[in-house]
Amino acid sequence: MKKIFLAFFVMLLAGAQIQAQTLCFNPAALYGDSATSKTWYPTDFNGDGYPDIATFRNSKVAILFSSAMGIFSGPTYYGTLSNWINSMCTADFNSDGHPDVAVCGANNISISLGSATGSLTPFAAYTVTSAYEAVCSADFNNDGHADVAATRWSDSTLSIFFGSATGALSPAVNYNTGWVPMDIKAADFNSDGHQDLAITSYSTVSVFLGSATGAIISRTTYSLGGMVGFSCISDFNNDGHPDVALLKNAYDLSILIGSSTGALAAPLTYTLGTTTRMSLSAADFNNDGYMDLVTATLYNNVVSVMLGSATGSFVTPPIQFGAGICPYPVCSADFNNDGRPDIAAEDTTYKVAVLLNCTTTGIEQFNANKNKVSIHPNPASSQINIQAEAELGTITVYNALGQVVEVLQVKNTQTQLNISAYASGIYTVLAQGAYTKFIKE
């Protein structure tokens, strides 16, 4: 009985340690030159299991390819349109298993098809009468093919272009959006199995409910009482219904909780400071089961993370991490496949600032690592112990830039590593095919 109680106490202690861990990101590593864009799209274009980043510069699409350590190469540029690109999205438009790209610009909606290597074909352009400003993709008519939805300022229009098995688009079906549509996102807001749309427009957000045919059947508009910009859709309170996060007046965050009917609750608004916030992305950065948010803080050279909770509320003030010079677009994905969402942002020098997530949850010591590789003490200043259930074999140590610091062969299940000469920072140990991080004090 005492053993059972002791085991239960250890599990409680482990849980307490998990909750008490501090959010951690490695110092930003800068790669290549990126591309001026409002939004980035993490997508595995070349099928290697690591999310890449698609973005654009002027009239070309750029892809930055990721690797096992979250290190990016490129960008590699594809296609040249006659006018600048205003927005883009990714989807498999021709159902061949490879991600494709849709962009909108001054006089066209264009599709570029992907391939097994990640390369893109020349754009197939569909001429339109005026410029579209924002674009997204979903299967709106439930035919198994990705469609395109786009908004334009000039006449406050929402256009839906239905897709096909070849990736070709049909002529637009148009709807009125209200004054000056800004951003567009797709989700099933009323849980009926049909994709809906959320569109920000000056000081409002509108939910357009879809149907089995792809036709819009209703529109409900919610006033935010201020200038609304970028949006993000996620289930912030874990009730199974999509919620909406918005940046308002450049400084505030508003959360509108969704419901089974598609109706949104009154906004919960948080003041994030007096510095302009640009772009939003959602992920569970601290692995507590609740979605968090990250935004780029334009003039402070940081990205700001707001931790979420079970109720959909957020902890403020935000936690800030350096991200190059004046970061603008921001996205999140697990770029190095270690089970932790990372952050990527573009700074004004056109560099990609990648912040790999180094948050520890204590799980490494309580049956988290699939290969049972553990490191202790952690943090450490002079020596660490590496232990596993089977022979460790080759151990590789990487620094925060992905550079190899040390390689050793171990024929036992445990070893000691002298780290006294290591510079202070975050390191990654690769052993038995698993990545485990430690902190050198």
Coordinates of C-alpha atoms in Angstrom, one line a residue:
M1 CA 0.0 0.0 0.0
K2 CA 2.9 2.3 0.9
K3 CA 4.5 1.6 -2.5
I4 CA 1.2 2.5 -4.3
F5 CA 0.9 5.7 -2.4
L6 CA 4.6 6.6 -3.1
A7 CA 4.1 5.9 -6.8
F8 CA 1.0 8.1 -6.8
F9 CA 2.9 10.9 -5.0
V10 CA 5.7 10.7 -7.5
M11 CA 3.1 11.0 -10.4
L12 CA 1.6 14.1 -8.6
L13 CA 5.1 15.6 -8.2
A14 CA 5.8 15.0 -11.9
G15 CA 2.6 16.7 -12.8
A16 CA 3.5 19.6 -10.6
Q17 CA 6.9 19.9 -12.2
I18 CA 5.3 19.8 -15.7
Q19 CA 3.0 22.7 -14.8
A20 CA 5.8 24.7 -13.2
Q21 CA 8.2 24.7 -16.1
T22 CA 9.1 28.0 -17.7
L23 CA 8.4 28.6 -21.4
C24 CA 11.7 28.4 -23.3
F25 CA 12.9 29.2 -26.8
N26 CA 16.4 29.0 -28.1
P27 CA 18.0 32.3 -29.3
A28 CA 16.7 33.1 -32.7
A29 CA 18.8 31.6 -35.5
L30 CA 18.8 33.7 -38.8
Y31 CA 18.8 32.0 -42.2
G32 CA 19.1 33.2 -45.8
D33 CA 16.9 35.9 -47.1
S34 CA 13.2 35.4 -46.8
A35 CA 10.4 37.1 -48.7
T36 CA 8.3 40.2 -47.9
S37 CA 4.9 38.8 -46.9
K38 CA 1.9 39.3 -44.6
T39 CA 1.6 35.6 -43.7
W40 CA 3.7 32.5 -43.8
Y41 CA 2.5 28.9 -44.3
P42 CA 4.3 25.9 -42.7
T43 CA 3.9 23.0 -45.1
D44 CA 6.0 19.9 -45.8
F45 CA 6.5 20.5 -49.6
N46 CA 9.2 17.9 -50.2
G47 CA 7.7 15.1 -48.1
D48 CA 10.7 14.6 -45.8
G49 CA 8.6 14.9 -42.6
Y50 CA 9.8 18.4 -41.7
P51 CA 7.6 21.5 -42.2
D52 CA 8.9 24.0 -44.7
I53 CA 7.8 27.6 -45.1
A54 CA 6.0 29.0 -48.1
T55 CA 5.9 32.8 -48.5
F56 CA 6.3 35.3 -51.3
R57 CA 8.3 38.3 -52.5
N58 CA 6.8 40.7 -55.0
S59 CA 5.6 38.5 -57.9
K60 CA 7.3 35.2 -56.9
V61 CA 6.6 32.4 -54.4
A62 CA 9.5 31.4 -52.1
I63 CA 10.0 28.1 -50.2
L64 CA 12.4 27.8 -47.4
F65 CA 13.2 24.1 -46.8
S66 CA 13.6 22.7 -43.3
S67 CA 15.8 19.9 -42.0
A68 CA 15.9 17.5 -39.1
M69 CA 17.4 20.1 -36.8
G70 CA 15.0 22.9 -37.7
I71 CA 17.6 24.5 -40.0
F72 CA 16.4 26.2 -43.1
S73 CA 17.9 26.5 -46.6
G74 CA 17.0 28.8 -49.4
P75 CA 14.7 30.4 -50.2
T76 CA 14.1 28.8 -53.6
Y77 CA 11.9 31.0 -55.8
Y78 CA 9.2 29.8 -58.2
G79 CA 7.0 31.5 -60.8
T80 CA 6.7 35.1 -61.9
L81 CA 3.4 36.8 -62.1
S82 CA 2.6 40.0 -64.0
N83 CA 1.6 41.7 -60.8
W84 CA 2.6 41.6 -57.1
I85 CA 1.2 38.9 -54.9
N86 CA -1.0 40.2 -52.1
S87 CA -1.7 36.9 -50.3
M88 CA -1.3 33.2 -50.5
C89 CA -2.4 29.8 -49.1
T90 CA -1.5 26.2 -49.5
A91 CA -3.5 23.0 -50.2
D92 CA -3.4 19.9 -52.4
F93 CA -5.5 21.3 -55.3
N94 CA -5.0 18.4 -57.8
S95 CA -5.2 15.6 -55.2
D96 CA -1.9 14.1 -56.0
G97 CA -0.6 14.1 -52.4
H98 CA 1.7 17.0 -52.9
P99 CA 1.0 20.5 -51.5
D100 CA 0.3 23.3 -54.0
V101 CA 0.1 27.1 -53.7
A102 CA -2.7 29.6 -54.5
V103 CA -2.0 33.3 -54.6
C104 CA -4.0 36.4 -55.3
G105 CA -2.8 39.6 -56.8
A106 CA -3.7 42.7 -58.7
N107 CA -5.6 41.0 -61.6
N108 CA -5.6 37.3 -61.0
I109 CA -6.0 34.2 -58.8
S110 CA -3.2 31.8 -59.6
I111 CA -2.4 28.1 -58.8
S112 CA 1.1 26.6 -58.8
L113 CA 1.2 22.8 -58.4
G114 CA 3.7 21.0 -56.2
S115 CA 5.7 17.9 -56.7
A116 CA 7.5 15.1 -54.8
T117 CA 10.7 17.2 -54.6
G118 CA 8.9 20.3 -53.4
S119 CA 9.4 22.2 -56.6
L120 CA 6.4 24.2 -58.0
T121 CA 5.1 24.4 -61.6
P122 CA 4.6 27.7 -63.4
F123 CA 1.4 29.5 -62.3
A124 CA -2.0 28.9 -64.0
A125 CA -3.6 32.3 -63.7
Y126 CA -7.3 33.0 -63.7
T127 CA -7.9 36.6 -64.7
V128 CA -10.2 38.7 -62.5
T129 CA -11.5 42.3 -62.8
S130 CA -9.9 43.8 -59.7
A131 CA -7.3 43.0 -57.0
Y132 CA -7.9 40.4 -54.3
E133 CA -6.2 41.1 -51.0
A134 CA -6.6 37.9 -49.0
V135 CA -7.1 34.2 -49.8
C136 CA -7.7 30.9 -48.1
S137 CA -8.5 27.3 -49.1
A138 CA -10.9 24.6 -47.9
D139 CA -13.3 22.1 -49.5
F140 CA -16.4 24.3 -49.4
N141 CA -18.7 22.0 -51.5
N142 CA -17.6 18.7 -50.1
D143 CA -16.5 17.2 -53.4
G144 CA -13.1 16.1 -52.1
H145 CA -11.2 18.9 -54.0
A146 CA -9.7 22.0 -52.4
D147 CA -11.5 25.3 -53.3
V148 CA -10.3 28.9 -53.0
A149 CA -12.0 31.8 -51.2
A150 CA -10.7 35.3 -51.6
T151 CA -11.7 38.9 -50.6
R152 CA -11.2 42.2 -52.3
W153 CA -11.4 45.8 -51.0
S154 CA -12.5 47.6 -54.1
D155 CA -16.1 46.4 -54.0
S156 CA -16.3 44.5 -50.6
T157 CA -16.6 41.1 -52.3
L158 CA -16.1 37.5 -51.2
S159 CA -15.4 35.2 -54.1
I160 CA -15.4 31.4 -54.0
F161 CA -13.7 29.5 -56.8
F162 CA -14.5 25.8 -56.7
G163 CA -11.7 23.3 -57.4
S164 CA -11.4 20.1 -59.4
A165 CA -9.4 16.9 -59.7
T166 CA -6.9 18.7 -62.0
G167 CA -6.4 21.7 -59.8
A168 CA -8.3 23.9 -62.3
L169 CA -10.7 26.5 -60.7
S170 CA -14.3 27.3 -61.8
P171 CA -15.5 30.9 -62.3
A172 CA -16.1 32.9 -59.1
V173 CA -19.3 32.9 -57.1
N174 CA -19.5 36.3 -55.4
Y175 CA -21.0 37.6 -52.1
N176 CA -20.9 41.0 -50.3
T177 CA -18.7 41.1 -47.2
G178 CA -19.3 44.5 -45.7
W179 CA -16.8 47.4 -45.9
V180 CA -13.1 46.8 -46.6
P181 CA -12.5 43.0 -45.9
M182 CA -9.1 42.5 -44.3
D183 CA -8.4 38.9 -43.5
I184 CA -10.1 35.6 -44.3
K185 CA -10.0 32.2 -42.5
A186 CA -12.0 28.9 -43.0
A187 CA -13.4 26.6 -40.3
D188 CA -16.6 24.6 -39.5
F189 CA -18.0 27.1 -37.0
N190 CA -21.4 25.4 -36.5
S191 CA -20.2 21.8 -36.6
D192 CA -22.5 20.8 -39.5
G193 CA -19.7 19.2 -41.5
H194 CA -19.5 22.1 -44.0
Q195 CA -16.8 24.7 -44.1
D196 CA -17.6 28.3 -43.1
L197 CA -15.6 31.5 -43.3
A198 CA -14.6 34.3 -40.9
I199 CA -13.8 37.6 -42.5
T200 CA -12.5 40.7 -40.7
S201 CA -13.7 44.0 -42.1
Y202 CA -12.6 47.4 -40.6
S203 CA -14.1 47.2 -37.1
T204 CA -16.0 43.9 -37.4
V205 CA -15.7 40.2 -37.9
S206 CA -18.3 38.3 -39.9
V207 CA -19.1 34.6 -39.9
F208 CA -20.4 33.3 -43.2
L209 CA -22.0 29.8 -42.8
G210 CA -21.6 27.4 -45.7
S211 CA -23.6 24.5 -47.0
A212 CA -23.2 21.1 -48.7
T213 CA -23.1 22.8 -52.1
G214 CA -20.6 25.5 -51.1
A215 CA -23.2 28.2 -51.2
I216 CA -23.1 30.8 -48.3
I217 CA -26.5 30.6 -46.5
S218 CA -26.1 33.2 -43.8
R219 CA -23.9 36.0 -42.4
T220 CA -23.6 37.2 -38.9
T221 CA -21.5 40.3 -38.1
Y222 CA -19.9 41.1 -34.7
S223 CA -18.6 44.6 -33.8
L224 CA -15.2 44.9 -32.2
G225 CA -15.2 48.6 -31.5
G226 CA -11.9 49.3 -33.1
M227 CA -9.7 48.6 -36.2
V228 CA -9.4 44.9 -36.7
G229 CA -6.5 43.3 -38.4
F230 CA -5.0 39.8 -38.5
S231 CA -7.0 36.8 -37.3
C232 CA -6.4 33.3 -36.2
I233 CA -8.8 30.3 -35.7
S234 CA -8.3 27.6 -33.1
D235 CA -10.2 25.9 -30.3
F236 CA -9.0 27.9 -27.3
N237 CA -11.3 26.5 -24.6
N238 CA -11.2 22.9 -25.7
D239 CA -15.0 22.6 -26.2
G240 CA -14.7 21.2 -29.8
H241 CA -15.8 24.5 -31.5
P242 CA -13.6 26.9 -33.4
D243 CA -12.9 30.2 -31.7
V244 CA -11.6 33.5 -33.3
A245 CA -8.5 35.5 -32.2
L246 CA -8.0 39.0 -33.6
L247 CA -5.6 41.8 -33.3
K248 CA -7.4 45.1 -32.7
N249 CA -6.1 48.6 -32.9
A250 CA -2.6 47.2 -33.4
Y251 CA -2.1 46.8 -29.6
D252 CA -4.9 44.6 -28.4
L253 CA -5.9 40.9 -28.6
S254 CA -9.6 40.0 -28.8
I255 CA -10.9 36.4 -28.3
L256 CA -14.4 35.4 -29.5
I257 CA -15.4 32.0 -28.2
G258 CA -17.4 29.9 -30.6
S259 CA -20.4 27.6 -30.1
S260 CA -22.3 24.7 -31.7
T261 CA -24.5 27.1 -33.7
G262 CA -21.6 29.1 -35.1
A263 CA -22.5 32.1 -33.0
L264 CA -19.5 33.9 -31.3
A265 CA -19.5 35.2 -27.7
A266 CA -18.8 38.8 -26.8
P267 CA -15.1 39.5 -27.2
L268 CA -12.6 39.1 -24.4
T269 CA -10.0 41.8 -25.0
Y270 CA -6.4 42.0 -23.7
T271 CA -4.1 45.0 -23.8
L272 CA -0.7 43.7 -25.0
G273 CA 1.2 47.0 -24.6
T274 CA 1.8 50.1 -26.8
T275 CA 3.8 48.5 -29.6
T276 CA 2.3 47.5 -32.9
R277 CA 1.5 43.7 -33.1
M278 CA 1.5 42.0 -36.5
S279 CA 0.3 38.6 -37.5
L280 CA -1.0 35.8 -35.2
S281 CA -0.4 32.1 -34.9
A282 CA -1.7 29.4 -32.5
A283 CA 0.0 26.4 -31.0
D284 CA 0.4 24.7 -27.6
F285 CA 3.8 26.0 -26.9
N286 CA 4.1 24.8 -23.3
N287 CA 2.4 21.4 -23.8
D288 CA -0.3 21.9 -21.2
G289 CA -3.1 20.9 -23.5
Y290 CA -4.3 24.4 -24.2
M291 CA -3.7 26.5 -27.3
D292 CA -1.4 29.5 -26.9
L293 CA -0.9 32.5 -29.3
V294 CA 2.2 34.2 -30.7
T295 CA 2.3 37.5 -32.4
A296 CA 5.2 39.6 -33.9
T297 CA 5.9 42.8 -32.0
L298 CA 7.0 45.1 -34.8
Y299 CA 9.2 47.7 -33.2
N300 CA 10.5 45.8 -30.2
N301 CA 12.4 43.2 -32.1
V302 CA 10.5 40.4 -30.4
V303 CA 7.8 37.8 -30.7
S304 CA 5.2 37.7 -27.9
V305 CA 3.6 34.5 -26.5
M306 CA 0.3 34.6 -24.7
L307 CA -0.3 31.3 -22.7
G308 CA -3.8 29.9 -22.9
S309 CA -6.0 28.2 -20.4
A310 CA -9.0 25.8 -20.1
T311 CA -11.5 28.6 -20.3
G312 CA -10.0 30.2 -23.4
S313 CA -8.6 33.1 -21.4
F314 CA -4.9 34.2 -21.8
V315 CA -2.1 35.2 -19.4
T316 CA -0.8 38.7 -19.8
P317 CA 1.6 40.4 -20.1
P318 CA 3.0 38.3 -22.9
I319 CA 6.3 36.5 -22.7
Q320 CA 8.8 38.0 -25.1
F321 CA 11.6 36.4 -27.1
G322 CA 14.1 38.1 -29.4
A323 CA 13.3 37.6 -33.1
G324 CA 15.7 39.6 -35.3
I325 CA 14.9 43.2 -36.4
C326 CA 11.3 44.3 -36.5
P327 CA 9.6 40.9 -37.1
Y328 CA 6.5 41.1 -39.1
P329 CA 4.9 37.8 -40.3
V330 CA 5.0 34.9 -37.8
C331 CA 4.1 31.2 -37.9
S332 CA 4.4 28.2 -35.8
A333 CA 5.1 24.5 -36.5
D334 CA 7.3 21.7 -35.1
F335 CA 10.2 22.4 -37.5
N336 CA 12.6 19.8 -35.9
N337 CA 10.0 17.2 -35.0
D338 CA 10.8 17.0 -31.3
G339 CA 7.2 17.3 -30.3
R340 CA 7.4 21.0 -29.4
P341 CA 5.9 23.8 -31.6
D342 CA 8.6 26.2 -32.8
I343 CA 8.3 29.8 -34.1
A344 CA 9.5 31.4 -37.3
A345 CA 9.3 35.1 -38.1
E346 CA 10.7 37.4 -40.8
D347 CA 12.7 40.5 -39.8
T348 CA 13.2 43.6 -41.9
T349 CA 16.6 42.5 -43.2
Y350 CA 14.7 39.6 -45.0
K351 CA 16.2 37.0 -42.7
V352 CA 14.2 34.1 -41.3
A353 CA 14.4 34.1 -37.5
V354 CA 13.7 30.6 -36.2
L355 CA 13.1 30.1 -32.5
L356 CA 13.3 26.4 -31.6
N357 CA 11.2 25.4 -28.6
C358 CA 13.3 24.2 -25.6
T359 CA 10.5 24.1 -23.0
T360 CA 11.0 21.1 -20.7
T361 CA 8.0 19.6 -19.0
G362 CA 9.8 17.1 -16.7
I363 CA 8.4 14.4 -18.9
E364 CA 11.9 13.2 -19.8
Q365 CA 12.3 11.9 -16.3
F366 CA 8.8 10.4 -16.1
N367 CA 8.4 8.2 -19.1
A368 CA 8.1 10.8 -21.9
N369 CA 10.9 9.9 -24.3
K370 CA 9.8 7.1 -26.5
N371 CA 13.3 5.5 -26.3
K372 CA 13.6 6.2 -22.5
V373 CA 16.7 8.4 -22.9
S374 CA 17.1 10.8 -20.0
I375 CA 19.5 13.6 -19.0
H376 CA 20.2 14.7 -15.5
P377 CA 20.9 17.0 -13.8
N378 CA 19.2 19.5 -16.1
P379 CA 20.2 22.4 -16.1
A380 CA 23.9 21.6 -15.4
S381 CA 27.2 23.5 -15.2
S382 CA 29.9 20.9 -15.4
Q383 CA 28.7 17.4 -16.1
I384 CA 25.5 15.5 -17.2
N385 CA 24.5 11.9 -17.0
I386 CA 22.9 10.3 -20.1
Q387 CA 20.9 7.1 -19.4
A388 CA 18.8 4.7 -21.5
E389 CA 17.2 1.3 -21.2
A390 CA 19.3 0.0 -24.1
E391 CA 22.8 0.6 -25.3
L392 CA 23.2 4.3 -26.2
G393 CA 25.4 3.8 -29.3
T394 CA 26.2 7.0 -31.1
I395 CA 25.5 10.2 -29.2
T396 CA 25.6 13.6 -31.0
V397 CA 25.5 16.9 -29.3
Y398 CA 24.2 20.0 -31.2
N399 CA 24.2 23.6 -30.1
A400 CA 21.3 26.0 -30.6
L401 CA 22.5 26.8 -34.2
G402 CA 22.3 23.1 -35.2
Q403 CA 26.1 22.7 -35.2
V404 CA 27.7 19.5 -34.0
V405 CA 29.6 20.1 -30.8
E406 CA 30.6 16.6 -29.9
V407 CA 30.1 12.9 -31.1
L408 CA 30.8 9.9 -28.9
Q409 CA 30.3 6.2 -29.0
V410 CA 28.9 4.5 -25.9
K411 CA 28.5 0.8 -25.6
N412 CA 26.7 1.0 -22.2
T413 CA 23.3 2.1 -21.2
Q414 CA 24.6 5.2 -19.4
T415 CA 27.5 7.6 -19.6
Q416 CA 28.8 10.9 -18.2
L417 CA 29.5 13.9 -20.4
N418 CA 31.8 16.7 -19.3
I419 CA 30.2 20.0 -20.5
S420 CA 32.3 22.4 -18.4
A421 CA 33.9 23.8 -21.6
Y422 CA 30.5 24.3 -23.3
A423 CA 29.3 27.9 -23.7
S424 CA 26.1 28.6 -21.7
G425 CA 22.9 27.9 -23.7
I426 CA 20.6 25.2 -25.0
Y427 CA 22.0 21.9 -26.4
T428 CA 20.3 19.0 -28.1
V429 CA 21.4 15.4 -27.6
L430 CA 20.6 12.8 -30.4
A431 CA 20.7 9.3 -29.0
Q432 CA 18.8 6.2 -30.2
G433 CA 17.0 8.3 -32.8
A434 CA 15.5 10.7 -30.2
Y435 CA 16.2 14.3 -29.4
T436 CA 16.6 15.4 -25.8
K437 CA 17.5 18.9 -24.7
F438 CA 19.6 20.2 -21.8
I439 CA 20.6 23.6 -20.5
K440 CA 24.3 24.5 -19.8
E441 CA 24.4 27.1 -17.1

